[in-house]
XYZ file of C-alpha atoms in Angstrom:
60
model
C 174.071 -14.195 51.606
C 177.527 -13.615 52.818
C 179.931 -11.148 51.309
C 182.150 -14.283 50.489
C 179.569 -15.385 47.670
C 180.822 -14.417 44.310
C 179.631 -15.257 40.864
C 180.139 -18.343 39.664
C 179.682 -19.902 43.237
C 176.951 -22.458 43.591
C 173.841 -21.989 46.440
C 172.173 -25.116 47.476
C 168.315 -24.498 48.468
C 167.309 -27.442 50.363
C 163.695 -26.414 50.397
C 161.469 -24.315 48.606
C 157.809 -24.946 48.756
C 155.738 -26.659 46.228
C 155.008 -23.548 43.963
C 158.804 -22.193 43.730
C 159.244 -23.331 40.075
C 155.673 -23.666 38.679
C 154.634 -20.431 39.984
C 157.885 -18.620 38.869
C 157.406 -15.547 36.243
C 159.955 -14.445 33.563
C 157.664 -10.688 34.041
C 161.406 -8.874 34.576
C 163.157 -10.875 32.071
C 165.289 -13.161 34.725
C 165.232 -16.805 33.277
C 164.686 -19.660 35.645
C 167.704 -21.490 36.921
C 168.410 -24.902 36.198
C 167.029 -27.873 38.683
C 169.555 -29.847 40.009
C 168.967 -33.124 41.757
C 171.263 -34.464 43.970
C 171.204 -38.738 44.683
C 173.542 -41.429 45.919
C 176.125 -38.986 46.096
C 175.544 -38.087 42.074
C 173.979 -35.031 40.412
C 171.760 -34.436 37.253
C 169.889 -31.825 35.870
C 166.266 -32.396 35.936
C 165.355 -28.630 33.936
C 167.982 -26.858 32.108
C 168.920 -23.221 32.717
C 166.125 -21.109 30.529
C 168.293 -19.273 27.671
C 167.243 -15.815 26.281
C 165.905 -17.263 23.818
C 163.542 -18.741 25.768
C 162.878 -16.183 27.254
C 162.007 -14.077 23.583
C 160.280 -17.205 22.111
C 156.851 -16.300 22.532
C 157.264 -12.218 22.564
C 156.283 -11.907 18.591
């Protein structure tokens, strides 16, 4: 990423492959980002961002 990228900026990844989200892991306690779909000039959240509660829910 260029040095001009800062926290809060939006990065679009157009193609990530078939297993990008389905094979993601929380092994290192990194939450999965949201999946935002774009269609006809509008956007919607298809999968919400994971929270800390989501990460630790099954730790007991």
